Short mmCIF file of C-alpha atoms and ligand atoms in Angstrom, two decimals:
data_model
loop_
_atom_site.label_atom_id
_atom_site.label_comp_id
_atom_site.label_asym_id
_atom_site.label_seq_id
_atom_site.Cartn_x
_atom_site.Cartn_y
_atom_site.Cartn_z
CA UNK H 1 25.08 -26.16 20.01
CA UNK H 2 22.01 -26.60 22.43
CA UNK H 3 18.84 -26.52 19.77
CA UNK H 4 16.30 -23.94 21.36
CA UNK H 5 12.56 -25.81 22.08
CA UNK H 6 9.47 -23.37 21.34
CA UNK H 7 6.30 -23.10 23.06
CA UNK H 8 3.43 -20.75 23.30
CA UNK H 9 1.80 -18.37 26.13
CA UNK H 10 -1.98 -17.53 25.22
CA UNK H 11 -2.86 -14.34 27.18
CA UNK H 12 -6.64 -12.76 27.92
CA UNK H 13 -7.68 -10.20 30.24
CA UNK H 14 -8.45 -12.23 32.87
CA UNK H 15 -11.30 -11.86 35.65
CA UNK H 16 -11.67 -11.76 39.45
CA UNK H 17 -11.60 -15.16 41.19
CA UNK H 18 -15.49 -14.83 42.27
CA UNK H 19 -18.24 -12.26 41.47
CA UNK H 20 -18.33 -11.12 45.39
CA UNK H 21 -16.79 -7.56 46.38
CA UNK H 22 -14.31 -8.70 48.39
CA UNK H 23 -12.60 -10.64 44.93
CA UNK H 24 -13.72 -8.22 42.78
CA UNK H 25 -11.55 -5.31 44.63
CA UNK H 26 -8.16 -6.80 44.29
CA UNK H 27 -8.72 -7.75 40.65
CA UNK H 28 -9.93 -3.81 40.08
CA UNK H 29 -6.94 -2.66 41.70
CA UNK H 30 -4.48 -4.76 39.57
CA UNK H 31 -6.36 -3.85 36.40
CA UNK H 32 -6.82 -0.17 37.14
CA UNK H 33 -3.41 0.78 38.95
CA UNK H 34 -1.85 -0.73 35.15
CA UNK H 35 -0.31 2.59 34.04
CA UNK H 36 -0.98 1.24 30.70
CA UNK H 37 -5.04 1.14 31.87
CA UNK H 38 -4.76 4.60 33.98
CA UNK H 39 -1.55 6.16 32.31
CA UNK H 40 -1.59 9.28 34.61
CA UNK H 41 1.28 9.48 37.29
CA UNK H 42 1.39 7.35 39.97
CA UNK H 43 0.38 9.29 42.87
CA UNK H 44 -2.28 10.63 40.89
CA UNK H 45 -3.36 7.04 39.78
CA UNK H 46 -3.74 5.83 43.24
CA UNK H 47 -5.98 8.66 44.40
CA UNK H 48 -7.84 8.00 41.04
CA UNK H 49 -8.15 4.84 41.66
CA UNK H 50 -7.94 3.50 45.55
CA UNK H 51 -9.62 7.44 46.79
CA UNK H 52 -12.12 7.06 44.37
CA UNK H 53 -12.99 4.43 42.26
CA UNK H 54 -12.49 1.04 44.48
CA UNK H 55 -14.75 2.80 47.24
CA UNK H 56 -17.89 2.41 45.24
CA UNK H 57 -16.72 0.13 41.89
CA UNK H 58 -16.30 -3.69 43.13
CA UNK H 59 -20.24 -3.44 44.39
CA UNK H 60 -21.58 -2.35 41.07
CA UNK H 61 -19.05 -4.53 39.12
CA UNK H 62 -19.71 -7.21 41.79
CA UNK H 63 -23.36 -7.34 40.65
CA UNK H 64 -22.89 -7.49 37.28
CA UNK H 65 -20.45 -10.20 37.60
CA UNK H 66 -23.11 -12.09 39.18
CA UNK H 67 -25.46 -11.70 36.73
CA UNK H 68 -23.05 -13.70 33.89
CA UNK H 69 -21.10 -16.01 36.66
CA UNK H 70 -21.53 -19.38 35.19
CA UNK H 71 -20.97 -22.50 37.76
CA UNK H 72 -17.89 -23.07 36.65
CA UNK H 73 -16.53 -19.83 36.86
CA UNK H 74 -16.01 -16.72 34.92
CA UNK H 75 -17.33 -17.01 30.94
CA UNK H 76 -14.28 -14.82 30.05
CA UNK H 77 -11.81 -17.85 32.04
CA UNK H 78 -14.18 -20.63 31.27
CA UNK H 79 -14.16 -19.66 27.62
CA UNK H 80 -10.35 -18.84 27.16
CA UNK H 81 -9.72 -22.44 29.08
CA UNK H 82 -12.12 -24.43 26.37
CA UNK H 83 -10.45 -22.53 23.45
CA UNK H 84 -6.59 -23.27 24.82
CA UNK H 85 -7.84 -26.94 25.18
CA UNK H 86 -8.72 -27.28 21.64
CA UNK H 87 -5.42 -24.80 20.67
CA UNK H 88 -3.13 -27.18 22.53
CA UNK H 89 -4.21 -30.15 20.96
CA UNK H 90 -3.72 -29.68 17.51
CA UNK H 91 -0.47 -27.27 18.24
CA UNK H 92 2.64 -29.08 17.41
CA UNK H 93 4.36 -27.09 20.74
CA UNK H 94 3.77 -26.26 24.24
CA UNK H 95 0.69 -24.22 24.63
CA UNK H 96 -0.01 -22.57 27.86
CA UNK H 97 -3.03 -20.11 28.81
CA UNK H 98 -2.34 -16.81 31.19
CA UNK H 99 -4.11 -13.66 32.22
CA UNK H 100 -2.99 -10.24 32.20
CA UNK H 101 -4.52 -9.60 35.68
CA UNK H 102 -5.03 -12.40 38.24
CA UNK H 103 -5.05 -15.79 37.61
CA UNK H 104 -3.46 -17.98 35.74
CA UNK H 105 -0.40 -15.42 36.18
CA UNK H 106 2.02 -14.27 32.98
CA UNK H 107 4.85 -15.55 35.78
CA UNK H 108 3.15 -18.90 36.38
CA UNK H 109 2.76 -19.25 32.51
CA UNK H 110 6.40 -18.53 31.94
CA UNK H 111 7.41 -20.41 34.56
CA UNK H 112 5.50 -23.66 33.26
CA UNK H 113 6.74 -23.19 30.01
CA UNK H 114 10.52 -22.77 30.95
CA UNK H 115 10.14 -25.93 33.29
CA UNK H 116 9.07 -28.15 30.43
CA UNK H 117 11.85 -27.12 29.12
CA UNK H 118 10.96 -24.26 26.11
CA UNK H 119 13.62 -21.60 25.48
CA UNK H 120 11.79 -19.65 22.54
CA UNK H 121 8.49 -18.17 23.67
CA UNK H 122 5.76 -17.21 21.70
CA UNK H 123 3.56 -14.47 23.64
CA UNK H 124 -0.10 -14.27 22.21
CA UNK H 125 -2.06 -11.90 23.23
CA UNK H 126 -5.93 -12.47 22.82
CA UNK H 127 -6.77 -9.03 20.85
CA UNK H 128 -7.26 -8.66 17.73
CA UNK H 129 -6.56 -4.86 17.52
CA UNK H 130 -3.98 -3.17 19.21
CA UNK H 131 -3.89 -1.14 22.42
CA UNK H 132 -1.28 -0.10 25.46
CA UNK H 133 -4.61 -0.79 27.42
CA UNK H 134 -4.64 -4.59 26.60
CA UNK H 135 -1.59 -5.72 23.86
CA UNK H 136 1.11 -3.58 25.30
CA UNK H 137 0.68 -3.93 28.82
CA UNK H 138 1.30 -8.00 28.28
CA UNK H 139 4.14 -7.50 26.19
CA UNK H 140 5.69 -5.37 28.58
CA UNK H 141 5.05 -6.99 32.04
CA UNK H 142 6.52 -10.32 30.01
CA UNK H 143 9.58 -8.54 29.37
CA UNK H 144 9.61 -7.88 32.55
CA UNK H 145 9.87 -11.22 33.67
CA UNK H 146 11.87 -12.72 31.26
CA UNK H 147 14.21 -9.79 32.54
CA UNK H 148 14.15 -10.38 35.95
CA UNK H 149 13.52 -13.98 36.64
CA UNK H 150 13.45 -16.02 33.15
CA UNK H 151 16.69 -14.75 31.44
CA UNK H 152 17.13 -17.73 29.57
CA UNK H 153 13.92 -17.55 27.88
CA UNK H 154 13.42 -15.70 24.48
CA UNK H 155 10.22 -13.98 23.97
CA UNK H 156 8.42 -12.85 20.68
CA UNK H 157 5.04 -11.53 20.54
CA UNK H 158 2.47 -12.43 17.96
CA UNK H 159 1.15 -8.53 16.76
CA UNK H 160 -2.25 -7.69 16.40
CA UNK H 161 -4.50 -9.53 14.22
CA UNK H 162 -7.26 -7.24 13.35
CA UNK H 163 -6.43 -7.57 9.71
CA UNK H 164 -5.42 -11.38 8.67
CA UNK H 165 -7.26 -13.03 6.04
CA UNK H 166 -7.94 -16.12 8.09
CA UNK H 167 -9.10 -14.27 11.45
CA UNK H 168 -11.42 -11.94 9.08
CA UNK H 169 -12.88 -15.29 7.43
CA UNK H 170 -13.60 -17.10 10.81
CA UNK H 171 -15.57 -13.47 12.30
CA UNK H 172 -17.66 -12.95 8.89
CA UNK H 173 -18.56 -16.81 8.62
CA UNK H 174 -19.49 -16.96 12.47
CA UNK H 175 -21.80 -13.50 11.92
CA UNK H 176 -23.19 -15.31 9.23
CA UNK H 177 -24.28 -18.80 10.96
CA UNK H 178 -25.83 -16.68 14.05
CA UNK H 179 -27.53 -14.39 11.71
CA UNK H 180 -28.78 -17.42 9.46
CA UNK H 181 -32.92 -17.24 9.73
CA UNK H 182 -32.76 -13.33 11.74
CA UNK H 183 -33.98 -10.69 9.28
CA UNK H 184 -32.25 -7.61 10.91
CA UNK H 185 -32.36 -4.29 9.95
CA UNK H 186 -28.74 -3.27 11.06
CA UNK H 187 -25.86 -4.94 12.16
CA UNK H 188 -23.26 -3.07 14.81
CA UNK H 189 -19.90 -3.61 15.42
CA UNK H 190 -19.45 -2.45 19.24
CA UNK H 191 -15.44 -2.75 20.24
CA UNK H 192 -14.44 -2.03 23.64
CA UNK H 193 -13.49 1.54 23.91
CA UNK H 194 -10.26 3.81 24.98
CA UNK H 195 -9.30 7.05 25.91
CA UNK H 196 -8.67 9.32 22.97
CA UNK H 197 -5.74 10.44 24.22
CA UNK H 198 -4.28 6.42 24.24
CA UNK H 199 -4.43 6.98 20.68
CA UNK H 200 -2.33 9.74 20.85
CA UNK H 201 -0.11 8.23 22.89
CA UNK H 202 0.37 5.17 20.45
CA UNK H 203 0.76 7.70 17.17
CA UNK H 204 4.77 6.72 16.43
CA UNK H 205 4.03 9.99 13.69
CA UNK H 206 2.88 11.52 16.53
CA UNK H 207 1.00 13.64 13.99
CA UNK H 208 -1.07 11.33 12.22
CA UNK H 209 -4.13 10.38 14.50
CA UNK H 210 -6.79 13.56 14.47
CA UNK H 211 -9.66 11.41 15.30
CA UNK H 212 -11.45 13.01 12.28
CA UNK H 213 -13.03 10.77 9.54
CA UNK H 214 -9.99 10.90 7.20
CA UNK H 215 -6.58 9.62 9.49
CA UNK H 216 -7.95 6.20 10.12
CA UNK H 217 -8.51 5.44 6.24
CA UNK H 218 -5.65 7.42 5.07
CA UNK H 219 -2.11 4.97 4.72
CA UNK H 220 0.33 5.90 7.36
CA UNK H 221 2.96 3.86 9.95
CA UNK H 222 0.89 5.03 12.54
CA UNK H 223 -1.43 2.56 11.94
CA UNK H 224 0.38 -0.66 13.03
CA UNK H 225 -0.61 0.66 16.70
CA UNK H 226 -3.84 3.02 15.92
CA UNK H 227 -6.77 0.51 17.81
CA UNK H 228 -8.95 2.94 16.25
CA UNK H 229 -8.14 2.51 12.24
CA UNK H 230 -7.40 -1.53 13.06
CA UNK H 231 -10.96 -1.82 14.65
CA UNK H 232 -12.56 0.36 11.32
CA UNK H 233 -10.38 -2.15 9.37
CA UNK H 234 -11.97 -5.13 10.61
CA UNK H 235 -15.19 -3.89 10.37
CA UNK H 236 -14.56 -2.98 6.54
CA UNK H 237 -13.01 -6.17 5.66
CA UNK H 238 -15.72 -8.50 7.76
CA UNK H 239 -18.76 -5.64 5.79
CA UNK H 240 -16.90 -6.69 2.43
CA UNK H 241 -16.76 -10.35 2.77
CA UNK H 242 -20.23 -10.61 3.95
CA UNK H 243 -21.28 -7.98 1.18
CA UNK H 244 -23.28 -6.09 3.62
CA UNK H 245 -24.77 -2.43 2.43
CA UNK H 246 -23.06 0.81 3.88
CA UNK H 247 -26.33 1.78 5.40
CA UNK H 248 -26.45 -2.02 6.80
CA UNK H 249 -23.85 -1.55 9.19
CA UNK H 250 -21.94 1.00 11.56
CA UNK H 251 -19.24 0.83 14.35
CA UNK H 252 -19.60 2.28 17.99
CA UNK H 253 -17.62 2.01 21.10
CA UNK H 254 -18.78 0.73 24.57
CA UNK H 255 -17.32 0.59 28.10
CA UNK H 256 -16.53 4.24 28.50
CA UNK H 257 -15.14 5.15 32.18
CA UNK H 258 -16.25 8.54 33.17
CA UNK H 259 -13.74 11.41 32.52
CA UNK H 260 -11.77 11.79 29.30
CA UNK H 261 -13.28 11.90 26.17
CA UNK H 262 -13.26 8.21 24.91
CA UNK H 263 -13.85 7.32 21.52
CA UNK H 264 -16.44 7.29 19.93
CA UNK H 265 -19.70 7.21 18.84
CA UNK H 266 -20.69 5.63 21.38
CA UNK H 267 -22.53 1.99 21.65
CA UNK H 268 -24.96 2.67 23.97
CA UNK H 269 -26.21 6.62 22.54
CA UNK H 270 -25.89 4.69 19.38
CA UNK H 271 -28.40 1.85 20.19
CA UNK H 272 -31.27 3.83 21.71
CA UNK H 273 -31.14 6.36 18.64
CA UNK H 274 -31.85 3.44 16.32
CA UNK H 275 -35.25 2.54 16.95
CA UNK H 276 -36.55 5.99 16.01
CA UNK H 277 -34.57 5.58 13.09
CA UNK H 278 -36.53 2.93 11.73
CA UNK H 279 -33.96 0.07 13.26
CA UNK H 280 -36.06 -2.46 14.70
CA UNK H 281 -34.25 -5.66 14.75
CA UNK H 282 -30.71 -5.16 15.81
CA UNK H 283 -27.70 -7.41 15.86
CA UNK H 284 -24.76 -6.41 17.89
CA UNK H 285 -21.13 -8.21 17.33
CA UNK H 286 -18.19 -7.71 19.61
CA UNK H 287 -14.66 -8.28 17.26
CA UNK H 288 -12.73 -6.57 20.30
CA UNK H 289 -13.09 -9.44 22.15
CA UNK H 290 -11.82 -12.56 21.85
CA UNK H 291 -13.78 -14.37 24.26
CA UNK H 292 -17.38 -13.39 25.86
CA UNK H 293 -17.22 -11.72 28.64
CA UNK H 294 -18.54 -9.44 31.33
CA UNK H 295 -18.40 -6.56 28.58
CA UNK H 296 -20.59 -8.72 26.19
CA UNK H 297 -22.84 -10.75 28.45
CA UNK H 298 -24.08 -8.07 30.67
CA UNK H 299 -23.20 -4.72 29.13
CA UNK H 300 -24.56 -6.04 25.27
CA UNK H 301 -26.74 -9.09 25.47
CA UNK H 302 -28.36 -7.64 28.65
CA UNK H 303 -28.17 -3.86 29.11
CA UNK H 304 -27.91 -2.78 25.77
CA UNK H 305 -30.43 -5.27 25.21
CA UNK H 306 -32.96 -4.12 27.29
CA UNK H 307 -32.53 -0.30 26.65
CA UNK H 308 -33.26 -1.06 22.53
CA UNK H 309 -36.37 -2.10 23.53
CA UNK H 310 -37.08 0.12 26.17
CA UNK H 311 -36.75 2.52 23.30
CA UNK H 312 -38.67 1.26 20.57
CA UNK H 313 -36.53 -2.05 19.23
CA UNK H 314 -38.34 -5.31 18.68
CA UNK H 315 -35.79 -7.74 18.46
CA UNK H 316 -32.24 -7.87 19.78
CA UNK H 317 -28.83 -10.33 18.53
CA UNK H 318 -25.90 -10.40 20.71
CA UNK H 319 -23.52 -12.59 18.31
CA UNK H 320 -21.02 -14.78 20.55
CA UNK H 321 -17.72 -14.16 20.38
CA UNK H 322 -15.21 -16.89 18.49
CA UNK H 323 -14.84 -18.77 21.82
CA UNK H 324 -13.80 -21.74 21.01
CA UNK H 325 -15.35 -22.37 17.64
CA UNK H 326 -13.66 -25.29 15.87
CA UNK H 327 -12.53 -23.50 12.72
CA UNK H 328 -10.97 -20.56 14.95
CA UNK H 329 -9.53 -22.99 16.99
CA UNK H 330 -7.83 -24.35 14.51
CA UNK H 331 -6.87 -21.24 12.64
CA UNK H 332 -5.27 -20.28 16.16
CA UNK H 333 -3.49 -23.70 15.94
CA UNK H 334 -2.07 -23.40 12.53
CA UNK H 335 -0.41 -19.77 13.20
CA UNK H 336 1.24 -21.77 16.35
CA UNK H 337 2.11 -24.81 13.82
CA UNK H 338 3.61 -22.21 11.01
CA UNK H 339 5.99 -20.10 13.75
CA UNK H 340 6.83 -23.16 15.44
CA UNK H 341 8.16 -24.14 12.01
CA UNK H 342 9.52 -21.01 10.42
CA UNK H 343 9.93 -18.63 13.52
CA UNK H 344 7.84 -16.71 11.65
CA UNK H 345 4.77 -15.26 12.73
CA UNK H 346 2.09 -14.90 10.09
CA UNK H 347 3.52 -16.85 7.06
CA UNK H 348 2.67 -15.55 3.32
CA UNK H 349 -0.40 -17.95 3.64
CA UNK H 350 -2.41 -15.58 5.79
CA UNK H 351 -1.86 -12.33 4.29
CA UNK H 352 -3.37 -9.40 4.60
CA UNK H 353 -6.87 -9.06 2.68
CA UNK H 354 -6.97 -6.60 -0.40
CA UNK H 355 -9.77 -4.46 -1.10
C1 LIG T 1 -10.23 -4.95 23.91
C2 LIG T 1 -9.63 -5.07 25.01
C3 LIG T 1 -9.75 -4.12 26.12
C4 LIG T 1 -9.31 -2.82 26.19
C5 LIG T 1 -8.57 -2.02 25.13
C6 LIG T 1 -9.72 -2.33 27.47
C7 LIG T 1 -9.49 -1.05 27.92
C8 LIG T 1 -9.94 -0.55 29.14
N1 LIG T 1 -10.77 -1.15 30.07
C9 LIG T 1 -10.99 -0.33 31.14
C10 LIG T 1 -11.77 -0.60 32.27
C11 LIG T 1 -12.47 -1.79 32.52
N2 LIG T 1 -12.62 -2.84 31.66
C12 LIG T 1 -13.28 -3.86 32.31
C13 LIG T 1 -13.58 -5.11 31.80
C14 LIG T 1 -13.05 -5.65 30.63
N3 LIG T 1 -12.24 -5.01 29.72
C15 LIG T 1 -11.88 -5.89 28.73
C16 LIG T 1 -11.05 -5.65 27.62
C17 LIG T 1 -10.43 -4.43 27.35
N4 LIG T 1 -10.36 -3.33 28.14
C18 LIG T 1 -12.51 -7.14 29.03
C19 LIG T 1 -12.35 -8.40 28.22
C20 LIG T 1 -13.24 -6.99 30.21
C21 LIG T 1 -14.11 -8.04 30.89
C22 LIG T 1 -13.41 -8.80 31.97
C23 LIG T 1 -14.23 -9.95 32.51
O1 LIG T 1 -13.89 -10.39 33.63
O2 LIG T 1 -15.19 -10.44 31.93
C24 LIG T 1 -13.56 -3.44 33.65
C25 LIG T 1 -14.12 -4.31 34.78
C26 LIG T 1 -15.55 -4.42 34.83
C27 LIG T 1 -16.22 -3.21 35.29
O3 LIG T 1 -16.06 -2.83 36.44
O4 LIG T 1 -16.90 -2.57 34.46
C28 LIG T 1 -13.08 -2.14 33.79
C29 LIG T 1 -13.15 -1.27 35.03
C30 LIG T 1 -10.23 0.84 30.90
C31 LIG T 1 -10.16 2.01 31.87
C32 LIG T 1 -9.59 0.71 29.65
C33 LIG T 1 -8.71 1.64 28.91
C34 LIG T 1 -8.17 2.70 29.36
FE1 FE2 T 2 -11.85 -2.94 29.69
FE1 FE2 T 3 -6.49 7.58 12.84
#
């Protein structure tokens, strides 16, 4: 019997191939026309999307973009690129890097990885929390392909991380080095936000998620794909290790579209409050994110930024995301190692944190 050969398919979000409108467009298009992203129907999606949105979006977004480009390229590419470099070499299989919209294509990454000749595929998706805006949407377009033009690869998907012992270690002991020397009064944890209704959506109980401040602490399956009870679970277990004060810390959501209700509270109501309320050194960390990106550099470290102060703050921290950070790096790396040699994903050595 043939033995099967495994290798590994990083995926991020991915970013347009310049910060100009004419790049920015296409990549808007791909990312918003995702019925995962924009889960309406189609024709509804398109008038959503191409009628409105893409006739004023790529120009704002354009400028924004420009404002974090870095020469060689997009942080959010650049970044993911550095990290896979440092994956790859201490991985014991094939590692390959992909992005959910543009490029390095999920096809191109399956197709390298079948052509050096791996049959079991590990699919990674960058995120530590779940969501059928970012996790789902990769697992499914992979399927996809696998489906349709790889059928002699076998896919598995590593789940969503928010809650590993060893991903929770590397986030508190990075906040820790960047706030070494900063006396701030409050730290938040800002994680991209969703629609509400996603949430709903992702409820297998389809009872369970109320979005009132009981569901998300209170045990139920729904949780394995509730983004909103895995990002309050990070931020409890990276507040515990770090031993920070309940009135130390709170959690807010950023990157709202206009239209449904998103969740919340929200990052940026959140942030100018604080000043009045006696917060005058803030420190902001991102833990949806894997990698910085246009959603950190611009909408934290610069808008969010300069609104504090325009509101009374003194001193602002955007903490980096793990990027490639040795220790993460390696973390990554061992996961690969430990499936490559048990087909198992998560072995008993990173289990879950206890309270
Ligand atoms: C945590 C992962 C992400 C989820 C969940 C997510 C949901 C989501 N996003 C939009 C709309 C936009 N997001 C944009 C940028 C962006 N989003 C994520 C991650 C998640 N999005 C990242 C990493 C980035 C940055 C990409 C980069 O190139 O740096 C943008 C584009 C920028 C802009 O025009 O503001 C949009 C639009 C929706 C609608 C959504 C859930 C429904
Ligand atoms: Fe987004
Ligand atoms: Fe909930």
């Amino acid at each position: 019997m043939q033995q099967s050969k495994r290798g590994v398919l990083l995926v991020n979000l991915g970013s347009p191939k310049s910060p100009e409108p004419k790049d920015v467009k296409p990549y808007l298009d791909e990312f918003l026309m995702d019925k995962y992203v924009i889960d309406v129907p189609f024709l509804l999606r398109a008038l959503l999307v191409r009628g409105i949105i893409l006739q004023t979006r790529p120009k704002r977004s354009a400028e924004a973009y420009k404002k974090i480009w870095w020469n060689e390229g997009s942080p959010l590419i650049v970044l993911s690129e550095r990290m896979h470099k440092k994956v790859s070499a201490q991985a014991e299989v094939p590692v390959v890097l992909a992005m959910r919209y543009g490029q390095p294509s999920i096809d191109s990454g399956l197709k390298a990885l079948r052509d050096q000749g791996v049959t079991e595929v590990l699919l990674f998706p960058l995120y530590p929390q779940y969501a059928m805006a970012s996790t789902k949407t990769i697992v499914e377009l992979a399927q996809k392909l696998v489906a349709e033009k790889y059928p002699d690869l076998h896919l598995h998907h590593v789940p969503a991380f928010y809650n590993q012992r060893s991903y929770i270690e590397n986030l508190a002991r990075s906040i820790r080095e960047k706030l070494a020397g900063f006396e701030y009064d409050h730290l938040l944890f800002s994680y991209h936000g969703i629609p509400e209704r996603h949430i709903r959506k992702t409820d297998v109980t389809k009872s369970h998620c109320k979005m009132d401040s009981s569901c998300c602490a209170t045990k139920s399956p729904a949780h394995e794909f509730c983004y909103r009870h895995q990002c309050y679970e990070t931020t409890r277990q990276v507040a515990e290790l770090l031993q920070l004060p309940k009135d130390k810390y709170s959690q807010s959501f950023q990157s709202r579209l206009a239209g449904d209700k998103w969740l919340d509270p929200y990052t940026d109501v959140e942030i100018n409050k604080m000043p009045a309320k006696g917060i005058k050194k803030l420190a902001v960390v991102t833990p949806a994110f894997v990698s910085d990106c246009l959603e950190t550099l611009e909408e934290i470290a610069m808008e969010a930024n300069h609104e504090f102060k325009e509101n009374g703050g003194e001193e602002f921290m955007a903490i980096p995301c793990l990027n490639d950070d040795d220790t993460w790096c390696a973390t990554v790396a061992e996961w690969i190692n430990d499936w490559a040699a048990t087909g198992k994903v998560f072995a008993p050595r990173t289990a879950e944190v206890t309270a």
